[in-house]
């Protein structure tokens, strides 16, 4: 009898050899080889795999690429900074964009290093339907109009119907849910928020909310911001995602977390996100930066810093000047003092809550030199953003895993990959192939050194890339190789409903 011919040994396009492989879904945590073929993971094996190309990653961690649910940094330059922070999928879900088809077409035409996707923007739809402002124009147009009173006024029934119609159109065009920055139009009727939540629930996708002010911050608010999100989740059945919880709850984070836990105990589906910084960033024309609102809130005007110049505002008159001159200009808003242990504890408790995922709230780059080339790499001098754009995920690994030991490495990886995927995957099946390291899933992978991974961006030097990420693959294509960004790599694909 002729002996049976053994089956041929599969040859993978790429093999990542002998790294510590973490799959947060199965709990797999072992030294293994990972095979990549095309855009997918083709094998994970504790036995050696054969590849056309082999990268020795012994001593490094191989993990699913990080999924950022909250990134306003849509450009090639912004994606490059996030790639060096381990991000492979950057989604604009809190603000969203509308019309969403315009956003997808622009990204596809220009190309992107990272996978990208957008929710439908309640704000931009409202700017058009209620405020009579032009519909669209991307995130910069939205920032420029944030302070306009026209879109923040009460909607007539006809205007609300038109608003819902625009959101329905965006959902039909692949939007990943509905983003509601209700904190920027804090006097809109709570019934409108519920109507939008019902629309999202019917479509089977989440809402992503920048909460309205809390009663402690704004006693005249029509409804407490945390209670509004919890109520909508309970009444409509929508999955309500509470964006950047510490930056809106400030020193009231414990009460907000308790409100959300009560809602979950009653059957509501509510998730949260946080970033490990004590300052936010927004357009200086925002409603909550109105001089009257700042004075009433008890905030210090000196907590506001003009991002482009580094000017710390001296008084309310200067705030009025800047809001009148350029309401879309970005400003830092310091809400917790990271050098103070008491304040730092609010950040930590919010980020470490078991229902919290890591989300950066990455910001667009402000170019202080009009002649700068936005496609140049390294970034030209004069590019300004929030340090969270470049450092959120690496700072989480540095601080909470390596320094504090508050999270295990697998726990931190899950909060940056699998758990964000789970926020979306019920209504967006494409996310079921992300956030995992197993055969058949997308080859969106990050390879990093857990002993050295670290953020380097600061408020004074906000675009310094993170370090410690040796390789970042997006759909099997290297965007970062041996710690260096590959400027010509544009493998990002759209994530659509």
PDB file of N, CA, C and O in Angstrom, residues 389-457:
ATOM      1  N   UNK A 389      -4.891  62.744  21.611  1.00  0.00           N
ATOM      2  CA  UNK A 389      -4.898  62.283  20.229  1.00  0.00           C
ATOM      3  C   UNK A 389      -3.758  61.307  19.987  1.00  0.00           C
ATOM      4  O   UNK A 389      -3.923  60.289  19.308  1.00  0.00           O
ATOM      5  N   UNK A 390      -2.595  61.624  20.537  1.00  0.00           N
ATOM      6  CA  UNK A 390      -1.397  60.820  20.307  1.00  0.00           C
ATOM      7  C   UNK A 390      -1.146  59.784  21.388  1.00  0.00           C
ATOM      8  O   UNK A 390      -0.396  58.834  21.154  1.00  0.00           O
ATOM      9  N   UNK A 391      -1.760  59.934  22.572  1.00  0.00           N
ATOM     10  CA  UNK A 391      -1.280  59.146  23.699  1.00  0.00           C
ATOM     11  C   UNK A 391      -2.259  58.373  24.535  1.00  0.00           C
ATOM     12  O   UNK A 391      -1.860  57.684  25.480  1.00  0.00           O
ATOM     13  N   UNK A 392      -3.564  58.410  24.226  1.00  0.00           N
ATOM     14  CA  UNK A 392      -4.551  57.827  25.133  1.00  0.00           C
ATOM     15  C   UNK A 392      -4.306  56.357  25.451  1.00  0.00           C
ATOM     16  O   UNK A 392      -4.302  55.940  26.620  1.00  0.00           O
ATOM     17  N   UNK A 393      -4.112  55.531  24.435  1.00  0.00           N
ATOM     18  CA  UNK A 393      -4.034  54.091  24.655  1.00  0.00           C
ATOM     19  C   UNK A 393      -2.710  53.706  25.301  1.00  0.00           C
ATOM     20  O   UNK A 393      -2.655  52.840  26.182  1.00  0.00           O
ATOM     21  N   UNK A 394      -1.628  54.379  24.901  1.00  0.00           N
ATOM     22  CA  UNK A 394      -0.331  54.082  25.507  1.00  0.00           C
ATOM     23  C   UNK A 394      -0.283  54.567  26.952  1.00  0.00           C
ATOM     24  O   UNK A 394       0.321  53.920  27.812  1.00  0.00           O
ATOM     25  N   UNK A 395      -0.930  55.700  27.239  1.00  0.00           N
ATOM     26  CA  UNK A 395      -0.963  56.180  28.624  1.00  0.00           C
ATOM     27  C   UNK A 395      -1.764  55.223  29.497  1.00  0.00           C
ATOM     28  O   UNK A 395      -1.401  54.974  30.659  1.00  0.00           O
ATOM     29  N   UNK A 396      -2.837  54.665  28.954  1.00  0.00           N
ATOM     30  CA  UNK A 396      -3.619  53.688  29.709  1.00  0.00           C
ATOM     31  C   UNK A 396      -2.766  52.475  30.062  1.00  0.00           C
ATOM     32  O   UNK A 396      -2.783  51.998  31.209  1.00  0.00           O
ATOM     33  N   UNK A 397      -1.990  51.974  29.095  1.00  0.00           N
ATOM     34  CA  UNK A 397      -1.116  50.832  29.367  1.00  0.00           C
ATOM     35  C   UNK A 397      -0.019  51.198  30.361  1.00  0.00           C
ATOM     36  O   UNK A 397       0.289  50.423  31.272  1.00  0.00           O
ATOM     37  N   UNK A 398       0.566  52.366  30.179  1.00  0.00           N
ATOM     38  CA  UNK A 398       1.649  52.781  31.087  1.00  0.00           C
ATOM     39  C   UNK A 398       1.128  52.951  32.510  1.00  0.00           C
ATOM     40  O   UNK A 398       1.675  52.372  33.459  1.00  0.00           O
ATOM     41  N   UNK A 399       0.065  53.745  32.651  1.00  0.00           N
ATOM     42  CA  UNK A 399      -0.372  54.126  33.998  1.00  0.00           C
ATOM     43  C   UNK A 399      -1.106  52.988  34.711  1.00  0.00           C
ATOM     44  O   UNK A 399      -0.773  52.635  35.852  1.00  0.00           O
ATOM     45  N   UNK A 400      -2.094  52.408  34.061  1.00  0.00           N
ATOM     46  CA  UNK A 400      -2.986  51.500  34.773  1.00  0.00           C
ATOM     47  C   UNK A 400      -2.479  50.062  34.806  1.00  0.00           C
ATOM     48  O   UNK A 400      -2.875  49.295  35.685  1.00  0.00           O
ATOM     49  N   UNK A 401      -1.612  49.695  33.868  1.00  0.00           N
ATOM     50  CA  UNK A 401      -1.048  48.343  33.881  1.00  0.00           C
ATOM     51  C   UNK A 401       0.323  48.347  34.541  1.00  0.00           C
ATOM     52  O   UNK A 401       0.552  47.672  35.550  1.00  0.00           O
ATOM     53  N   UNK A 402       1.234  49.128  33.973  1.00  0.00           N
ATOM     54  CA  UNK A 402       2.625  49.024  34.417  1.00  0.00           C
ATOM     55  C   UNK A 402       2.878  49.745  35.742  1.00  0.00           C
ATOM     56  O   UNK A 402       3.586  49.238  36.613  1.00  0.00           O
ATOM     57  N   UNK A 403       2.307  50.929  35.922  1.00  0.00           N
ATOM     58  CA  UNK A 403       2.630  51.718  37.123  1.00  0.00           C
ATOM     59  C   UNK A 403       1.721  51.412  38.299  1.00  0.00           C
ATOM     60  O   UNK A 403       2.200  51.229  39.424  1.00  0.00           O
ATOM     61  N   UNK A 404       0.411  51.371  38.081  1.00  0.00           N
ATOM     62  CA  UNK A 404      -0.512  51.175  39.190  1.00  0.00           C
ATOM     63  C   UNK A 404      -0.903  49.714  39.390  1.00  0.00           C
ATOM     64  O   UNK A 404      -1.298  49.326  40.495  1.00  0.00           O
ATOM     65  N   UNK A 405      -0.831  48.910  38.331  1.00  0.00           N
ATOM     66  CA  UNK A 405      -1.312  47.533  38.439  1.00  0.00           C
ATOM     67  C   UNK A 405      -2.808  47.440  38.654  1.00  0.00           C
ATOM     68  O   UNK A 405      -3.312  46.412  39.120  1.00  0.00           O
ATOM     69  N   UNK A 406      -3.555  48.494  38.312  1.00  0.00           N
ATOM     70  CA  UNK A 406      -5.006  48.485  38.503  1.00  0.00           C
ATOM     71  C   UNK A 406      -5.703  47.599  37.492  1.00  0.00           C
ATOM     72  O   UNK A 406      -6.822  47.123  37.743  1.00  0.00           O
ATOM     73  N   UNK A 407      -5.091  47.403  36.338  1.00  0.00           N
ATOM     74  CA  UNK A 407      -5.616  46.516  35.306  1.00  0.00           C
ATOM     75  C   UNK A 407      -4.529  45.511  34.944  1.00  0.00           C
ATOM     76  O   UNK A 407      -3.345  45.869  34.880  1.00  0.00           O
ATOM     77  N   UNK A 408      -4.931  44.277  34.686  1.00  0.00           N
ATOM     78  CA  UNK A 408      -3.988  43.335  34.090  1.00  0.00           C
ATOM     79  C   UNK A 408      -3.819  43.716  32.625  1.00  0.00           C
ATOM     80  O   UNK A 408      -4.656  44.432  32.048  1.00  0.00           O
ATOM     81  N   UNK A 409      -2.765  43.226  32.019  1.00  0.00           N
ATOM     82  CA  UNK A 409      -2.554  43.524  30.610  1.00  0.00           C
ATOM     83  C   UNK A 409      -3.721  43.017  29.755  1.00  0.00           C
ATOM     84  O   UNK A 409      -4.238  43.763  28.901  1.00  0.00           O
ATOM     85  N   UNK A 410      -4.195  41.778  29.943  1.00  0.00           N
ATOM     86  CA  UNK A 410      -5.357  41.343  29.150  1.00  0.00           C
ATOM     87  C   UNK A 410      -6.597  42.207  29.380  1.00  0.00           C
ATOM     88  O   UNK A 410      -7.357  42.462  28.439  1.00  0.00           O
ATOM     89  N   UNK A 411      -6.811  42.671  30.614  1.00  0.00           N
ATOM     90  CA  UNK A 411      -7.965  43.532  30.872  1.00  0.00           C
ATOM     91  C   UNK A 411      -7.849  44.845  30.113  1.00  0.00           C
ATOM     92  O   UNK A 411      -8.826  45.321  29.504  1.00  0.00           O
ATOM     93  N   UNK A 412      -6.674  45.451  30.130  1.00  0.00           N
ATOM     94  CA  UNK A 412      -6.483  46.718  29.432  1.00  0.00           C
ATOM     95  C   UNK A 412      -6.652  46.544  27.930  1.00  0.00           C
ATOM     96  O   UNK A 412      -7.274  47.379  27.256  1.00  0.00           O
ATOM     97  N   UNK A 413      -6.103  45.463  27.391  1.00  0.00           N
ATOM     98  CA  UNK A 413      -6.251  45.196  25.959  1.00  0.00           C
ATOM     99  C   UNK A 413      -7.724  45.021  25.600  1.00  0.00           C
ATOM    100  O   UNK A 413      -8.198  45.533  24.574  1.00  0.00           O
ATOM    101  N   UNK A 414      -8.475  44.321  26.428  1.00  0.00           N
ATOM    102  CA  UNK A 414      -9.905  44.122  26.154  1.00  0.00           C
ATOM    103  C   UNK A 414     -10.645  45.448  26.131  1.00  0.00           C
ATOM    104  O   UNK A 414     -11.516  45.674  25.271  1.00  0.00           O
ATOM    105  N   UNK A 415     -10.337  46.347  27.053  1.00  0.00           N
ATOM    106  CA  UNK A 415     -11.015  47.643  27.101  1.00  0.00           C
ATOM    107  C   UNK A 415     -10.688  48.504  25.888  1.00  0.00           C
ATOM    108  O   UNK A 415     -11.423  49.446  25.576  1.00  0.00           O
ATOM    109  N   UNK A 416      -9.586  48.188  25.216  1.00  0.00           N
ATOM    110  CA  UNK A 416      -9.174  48.962  24.051  1.00  0.00           C
ATOM    111  C   UNK A 416      -9.556  48.299  22.732  1.00  0.00           C
ATOM    112  O   UNK A 416      -9.387  48.917  21.674  1.00  0.00           O
ATOM    113  N   UNK A 417     -10.069  47.069  22.775  1.00  0.00           N
ATOM    114  CA  UNK A 417     -10.299  46.344  21.522  1.00  0.00           C
ATOM    115  C   UNK A 417     -11.630  45.583  21.522  1.00  0.00           C
ATOM    116  O   UNK A 417     -12.582  45.988  20.858  1.00  0.00           O
ATOM    117  N   UNK A 418     -11.720  44.497  22.279  1.00  0.00           N
ATOM    118  CA  UNK A 418     -12.920  43.669  22.255  1.00  0.00           C
ATOM    119  C   UNK A 418     -14.146  44.421  22.757  1.00  0.00           C
ATOM    120  O   UNK A 418     -15.225  44.373  22.137  1.00  0.00           O
ATOM    121  N   UNK A 419     -14.019  45.109  23.889  1.00  0.00           N
ATOM    122  CA  UNK A 419     -15.196  45.758  24.471  1.00  0.00           C
ATOM    123  C   UNK A 419     -15.714  46.897  23.601  1.00  0.00           C
ATOM    124  O   UNK A 419     -16.944  47.036  23.450  1.00  0.00           O
ATOM    125  N   UNK A 420     -14.859  47.722  22.990  1.00  0.00           N
ATOM    126  CA  UNK A 420     -15.403  48.666  22.003  1.00  0.00           C
ATOM    127  C   UNK A 420     -16.104  47.977  20.839  1.00  0.00           C
ATOM    128  O   UNK A 420     -17.145  48.442  20.371  1.00  0.00           O
ATOM    129  N   UNK A 421     -15.539  46.862  20.357  1.00  0.00           N
ATOM    130  CA  UNK A 421     -16.205  46.132  19.267  1.00  0.00           C
ATOM    131  C   UNK A 421     -17.596  45.685  19.691  1.00  0.00           C
ATOM    132  O   UNK A 421     -18.557  45.739  18.905  1.00  0.00           O
ATOM    133  N   UNK A 422     -17.737  45.257  20.934  1.00  0.00           N
ATOM    134  CA  UNK A 422     -19.034  44.767  21.409  1.00  0.00           C
ATOM    135  C   UNK A 422     -20.074  45.871  21.548  1.00  0.00           C
ATOM    136  O   UNK A 422     -21.279  45.597  21.489  1.00  0.00           O
ATOM    137  N   UNK A 423     -19.641  47.106  21.750  1.00  0.00           N
ATOM    138  CA  UNK A 423     -20.605  48.209  21.768  1.00  0.00           C
ATOM    139  C   UNK A 423     -21.344  48.274  20.429  1.00  0.00           C
ATOM    140  O   UNK A 423     -22.545  48.550  20.370  1.00  0.00           O
ATOM    141  N   UNK A 424     -20.632  47.981  19.348  1.00  0.00           N
ATOM    142  CA  UNK A 424     -21.167  48.162  17.999  1.00  0.00           C
ATOM    143  C   UNK A 424     -21.699  46.905  17.335  1.00  0.00           C
ATOM    144  O   UNK A 424     -22.558  46.974  16.451  1.00  0.00           O
ATOM    145  N   UNK A 425     -21.178  45.739  17.689  1.00  0.00           N
ATOM    146  CA  UNK A 425     -21.294  44.598  16.789  1.00  0.00           C
ATOM    147  C   UNK A 425     -22.707  44.062  16.612  1.00  0.00           C
ATOM    148  O   UNK A 425     -22.997  43.411  15.604  1.00  0.00           O
ATOM    149  N   UNK A 426     -23.610  44.329  17.522  1.00  0.00           N
ATOM    150  CA  UNK A 426     -24.981  43.837  17.353  1.00  0.00           C
ATOM    151  C   UNK A 426     -25.606  44.429  16.094  1.00  0.00           C
ATOM    152  O   UNK A 426     -26.277  43.733  15.328  1.00  0.00           O
ATOM    153  N   UNK A 427     -25.393  45.727  15.871  1.00  0.00           N
ATOM    154  CA  UNK A 427     -25.954  46.384  14.689  1.00  0.00           C
ATOM    155  C   UNK A 427     -24.979  46.543  13.556  1.00  0.00           C
ATOM    156  O   UNK A 427     -25.371  46.941  12.452  1.00  0.00           O
ATOM    157  N   UNK A 428     -23.703  46.265  13.810  1.00  0.00           N
ATOM    158  CA  UNK A 428     -22.661  46.443  12.793  1.00  0.00           C
ATOM    159  C   UNK A 428     -21.835  45.161  12.761  1.00  0.00           C
ATOM    160  O   UNK A 428     -20.811  45.049  13.435  1.00  0.00           O
ATOM    161  N   UNK A 429     -22.273  44.160  11.994  1.00  0.00           N
ATOM    162  CA  UNK A 429     -21.603  42.853  12.031  1.00  0.00           C
ATOM    163  C   UNK A 429     -20.119  42.893  11.701  1.00  0.00           C
ATOM    164  O   UNK A 429     -19.377  41.999  12.133  1.00  0.00           O
ATOM    165  N   UNK A 430     -19.658  43.904  10.966  1.00  0.00           N
ATOM    166  CA  UNK A 430     -18.230  43.983  10.637  1.00  0.00           C
ATOM    167  C   UNK A 430     -17.363  44.011  11.888  1.00  0.00           C
ATOM    168  O   UNK A 430     -16.207  43.561  11.868  1.00  0.00           O
ATOM    169  N   UNK A 431     -17.897  44.504  12.999  1.00  0.00           N
ATOM    170  CA  UNK A 431     -17.104  44.580  14.233  1.00  0.00           C
ATOM    171  C   UNK A 431     -16.929  43.220  14.890  1.00  0.00           C
ATOM    172  O   UNK A 431     -16.078  43.078  15.784  1.00  0.00           O
ATOM    173  N   UNK A 432     -17.669  42.204  14.459  1.00  0.00           N
ATOM    174  CA  UNK A 432     -17.476  40.872  15.018  1.00  0.00           C
ATOM    175  C   UNK A 432     -16.159  40.259  14.558  1.00  0.00           C
ATOM    176  O   UNK A 432     -15.708  39.256  15.116  1.00  0.00           O
ATOM    177  N   UNK A 433     -15.565  40.846  13.529  1.00  0.00           N
ATOM    178  CA  UNK A 433     -14.271  40.358  13.029  1.00  0.00           C
ATOM    179  C   UNK A 433     -13.110  41.180  13.572  1.00  0.00           C
ATOM    180  O   UNK A 433     -11.968  40.957  13.197  1.00  0.00           O
ATOM    181  N   UNK A 434     -13.398  42.133  14.433  1.00  0.00           N
ATOM    182  CA  UNK A 434     -12.348  42.969  15.009  1.00  0.00           C
ATOM    183  C   UNK A 434     -12.303  42.777  16.522  1.00  0.00           C
ATOM    184  O   UNK A 434     -13.237  42.264  17.129  1.00  0.00           O
ATOM    185  N   UNK A 435     -11.194  43.184  17.138  1.00  0.00           N
ATOM    186  CA  UNK A 435     -11.069  43.056  18.581  1.00  0.00           C
ATOM    187  C   UNK A 435     -10.722  41.665  19.055  1.00  0.00           C
ATOM    188  O   UNK A 435     -10.775  41.383  20.249  1.00  0.00           O
ATOM    189  N   UNK A 436     -10.376  40.770  18.122  1.00  0.00           N
ATOM    190  CA  UNK A 436     -10.021  39.399  18.458  1.00  0.00           C
ATOM    191  C   UNK A 436      -8.738  39.008  17.730  1.00  0.00           C
ATOM    192  O   UNK A 436      -8.415  39.571  16.676  1.00  0.00           O
ATOM    193  N   UNK A 437      -8.030  38.018  18.263  1.00  0.00           N
ATOM    194  CA  UNK A 437      -6.899  37.406  17.561  1.00  0.00           C
ATOM    195  C   UNK A 437      -7.238  35.931  17.404  1.00  0.00           C
ATOM    196  O   UNK A 437      -6.923  35.096  18.257  1.00  0.00           O
ATOM    197  N   UNK A 438      -7.925  35.644  16.318  1.00  0.00           N
ATOM    198  CA  UNK A 438      -8.264  34.248  16.019  1.00  0.00           C
ATOM    199  C   UNK A 438      -8.437  34.112  14.518  1.00  0.00           C
ATOM    200  O   UNK A 438      -8.703  35.094  13.811  1.00  0.00           O
ATOM    201  N   UNK A 439      -8.278  32.895  14.027  1.00  0.00           N
ATOM    202  CA  UNK A 439      -8.369  32.644  12.591  1.00  0.00           C
ATOM    203  C   UNK A 439      -9.721  33.099  12.064  1.00  0.00           C
ATOM    204  O   UNK A 439     -10.772  32.839  12.676  1.00  0.00           O
ATOM    205  N   UNK A 440      -9.700  33.796  10.930  1.00  0.00           N
ATOM    206  CA  UNK A 440     -10.909  34.301  10.302  1.00  0.00           C
ATOM    207  C   UNK A 440     -11.221  35.735  10.632  1.00  0.00           C
ATOM    208  O   UNK A 440     -12.046  36.358   9.954  1.00  0.00           O
ATOM    209  N   UNK A 441     -10.592  36.284  11.656  1.00  0.00           N
ATOM    210  CA  UNK A 441     -10.829  37.682  12.012  1.00  0.00           C
ATOM    211  C   UNK A 441      -9.911  38.597  11.206  1.00  0.00           C
ATOM    212  O   UNK A 441      -8.931  38.163  10.611  1.00  0.00           O
ATOM    213  N   UNK A 442     -10.266  39.872  11.185  1.00  0.00           N
ATOM    214  CA  UNK A 442      -9.461  40.837  10.442  1.00  0.00           C
ATOM    215  C   UNK A 442      -8.061  40.925  11.029  1.00  0.00           C
ATOM    216  O   UNK A 442      -7.888  40.913  12.263  1.00  0.00           O
ATOM    217  N   UNK A 443      -7.077  41.051  10.155  1.00  0.00           N
ATOM    218  CA  UNK A 443      -5.678  41.164  10.605  1.00  0.00           C
ATOM    219  C   UNK A 443      -5.364  42.604  10.959  1.00  0.00           C
ATOM    220  O   UNK A 443      -4.475  43.242  10.390  1.00  0.00           O
ATOM    221  N   UNK A 444      -6.143  43.137  11.905  1.00  0.00           N
ATOM    222  CA  UNK A 444      -5.867  44.433  12.525  1.00  0.00           C
ATOM    223  C   UNK A 444      -5.156  44.118  13.832  1.00  0.00           C
ATOM    224  O   UNK A 444      -5.794  43.685  14.803  1.00  0.00           O
ATOM    225  N   UNK A 445      -3.847  44.292  13.863  1.00  0.00           N
ATOM    226  CA  UNK A 445      -3.034  43.813  14.970  1.00  0.00           C
ATOM    227  C   UNK A 445      -2.043  44.869  15.414  1.00  0.00           C
ATOM    228  O   UNK A 445      -1.538  45.653  14.600  1.00  0.00           O
ATOM    229  N   UNK A 446      -1.772  44.875  16.715  1.00  0.00           N
ATOM    230  CA  UNK A 446      -0.725  45.729  17.266  1.00  0.00           C
ATOM    231  C   UNK A 446       0.265  44.843  18.015  1.00  0.00           C
ATOM    232  O   UNK A 446      -0.134  43.913  18.730  1.00  0.00           O
ATOM    233  N   UNK A 447       1.540  45.115  17.819  1.00  0.00           N
ATOM    234  CA  UNK A 447       2.616  44.381  18.489  1.00  0.00           C
ATOM    235  C   UNK A 447       3.403  45.403  19.294  1.00  0.00           C
ATOM    236  O   UNK A 447       3.982  46.347  18.728  1.00  0.00           O
ATOM    237  N   UNK A 448       3.408  45.255  20.625  1.00  0.00           N
ATOM    238  CA  UNK A 448       4.029  46.277  21.460  1.00  0.00           C
ATOM    239  C   UNK A 448       4.842  45.653  22.577  1.00  0.00           C
ATOM    240  O   UNK A 448       4.662  44.483  22.928  1.00  0.00           O
ATOM    241  N   UNK A 449       5.723  46.471  23.132  1.00  0.00           N
ATOM    242  CA  UNK A 449       6.572  46.067  24.254  1.00  0.00           C
ATOM    243  C   UNK A 449       5.909  46.538  25.541  1.00  0.00           C
ATOM    244  O   UNK A 449       5.860  47.745  25.811  1.00  0.00           O
ATOM    245  N   UNK A 450       5.373  45.637  26.360  1.00  0.00           N
ATOM    246  CA  UNK A 450       4.658  46.080  27.558  1.00  0.00           C
ATOM    247  C   UNK A 450       5.555  46.769  28.576  1.00  0.00           C
ATOM    248  O   UNK A 450       5.060  47.503  29.437  1.00  0.00           O
ATOM    249  N   UNK A 451       6.871  46.573  28.460  1.00  0.00           N
ATOM    250  CA  UNK A 451       7.790  47.189  29.417  1.00  0.00           C
ATOM    251  C   UNK A 451       8.134  48.620  29.054  1.00  0.00           C
ATOM    252  O   UNK A 451       8.615  49.377  29.912  1.00  0.00           O
ATOM    253  N   UNK A 452       7.907  49.007  27.803  1.00  0.00           N
ATOM    254  CA  UNK A 452       8.327  50.351  27.383  1.00  0.00           C
ATOM    255  C   UNK A 452       7.214  51.178  26.753  1.00  0.00           C
ATOM    256  O   UNK A 452       7.403  52.379  26.553  1.00  0.00           O
ATOM    257  N   UNK A 453       6.079  50.576  26.416  1.00  0.00           N
ATOM    258  CA  UNK A 453       5.031  51.337  25.751  1.00  0.00           C
ATOM    259  C   UNK A 453       4.651  52.541  26.602  1.00  0.00           C
ATOM    260  O   UNK A 453       4.458  52.427  27.816  1.00  0.00           O
ATOM    261  N   UNK A 454       4.575  53.708  25.968  1.00  0.00           N
ATOM    262  CA  UNK A 454       4.338  54.918  26.756  1.00  0.00           C
ATOM    263  C   UNK A 454       3.873  56.058  25.866  1.00  0.00           C
ATOM    264  O   UNK A 454       4.230  56.146  24.690  1.00  0.00           O
ATOM    265  N   UNK A 455       3.077  56.929  26.443  1.00  0.00           N
ATOM    266  CA  UNK A 455       2.716  58.189  25.806  1.00  0.00           C
ATOM    267  C   UNK A 455       3.846  59.185  25.993  1.00  0.00           C
ATOM    268  O   UNK A 455       4.588  59.131  26.982  1.00  0.00           O
ATOM    269  N   UNK A 456       3.992  60.113  25.046  1.00  0.00           N
ATOM    270  CA  UNK A 456       4.988  61.183  25.160  1.00  0.00           C
ATOM    271  C   UNK A 456       4.381  62.558  24.939  1.00  0.00           C
ATOM    272  O   UNK A 456       5.025  63.573  25.228  1.00  0.00           O
ATOM    273  N   UNK A 457       3.174  62.635  24.407  1.00  0.00           N
ATOM    274  CA  UNK A 457       2.548  63.932  24.141  1.00  0.00           C
ATOM    275  C   UNK A 457       2.168  64.621  25.450  1.00  0.00           C
ATOM    276  O   UNK A 457       1.737  63.979  26.403  1.00  0.00           O
TER     277      UNK A 457
END
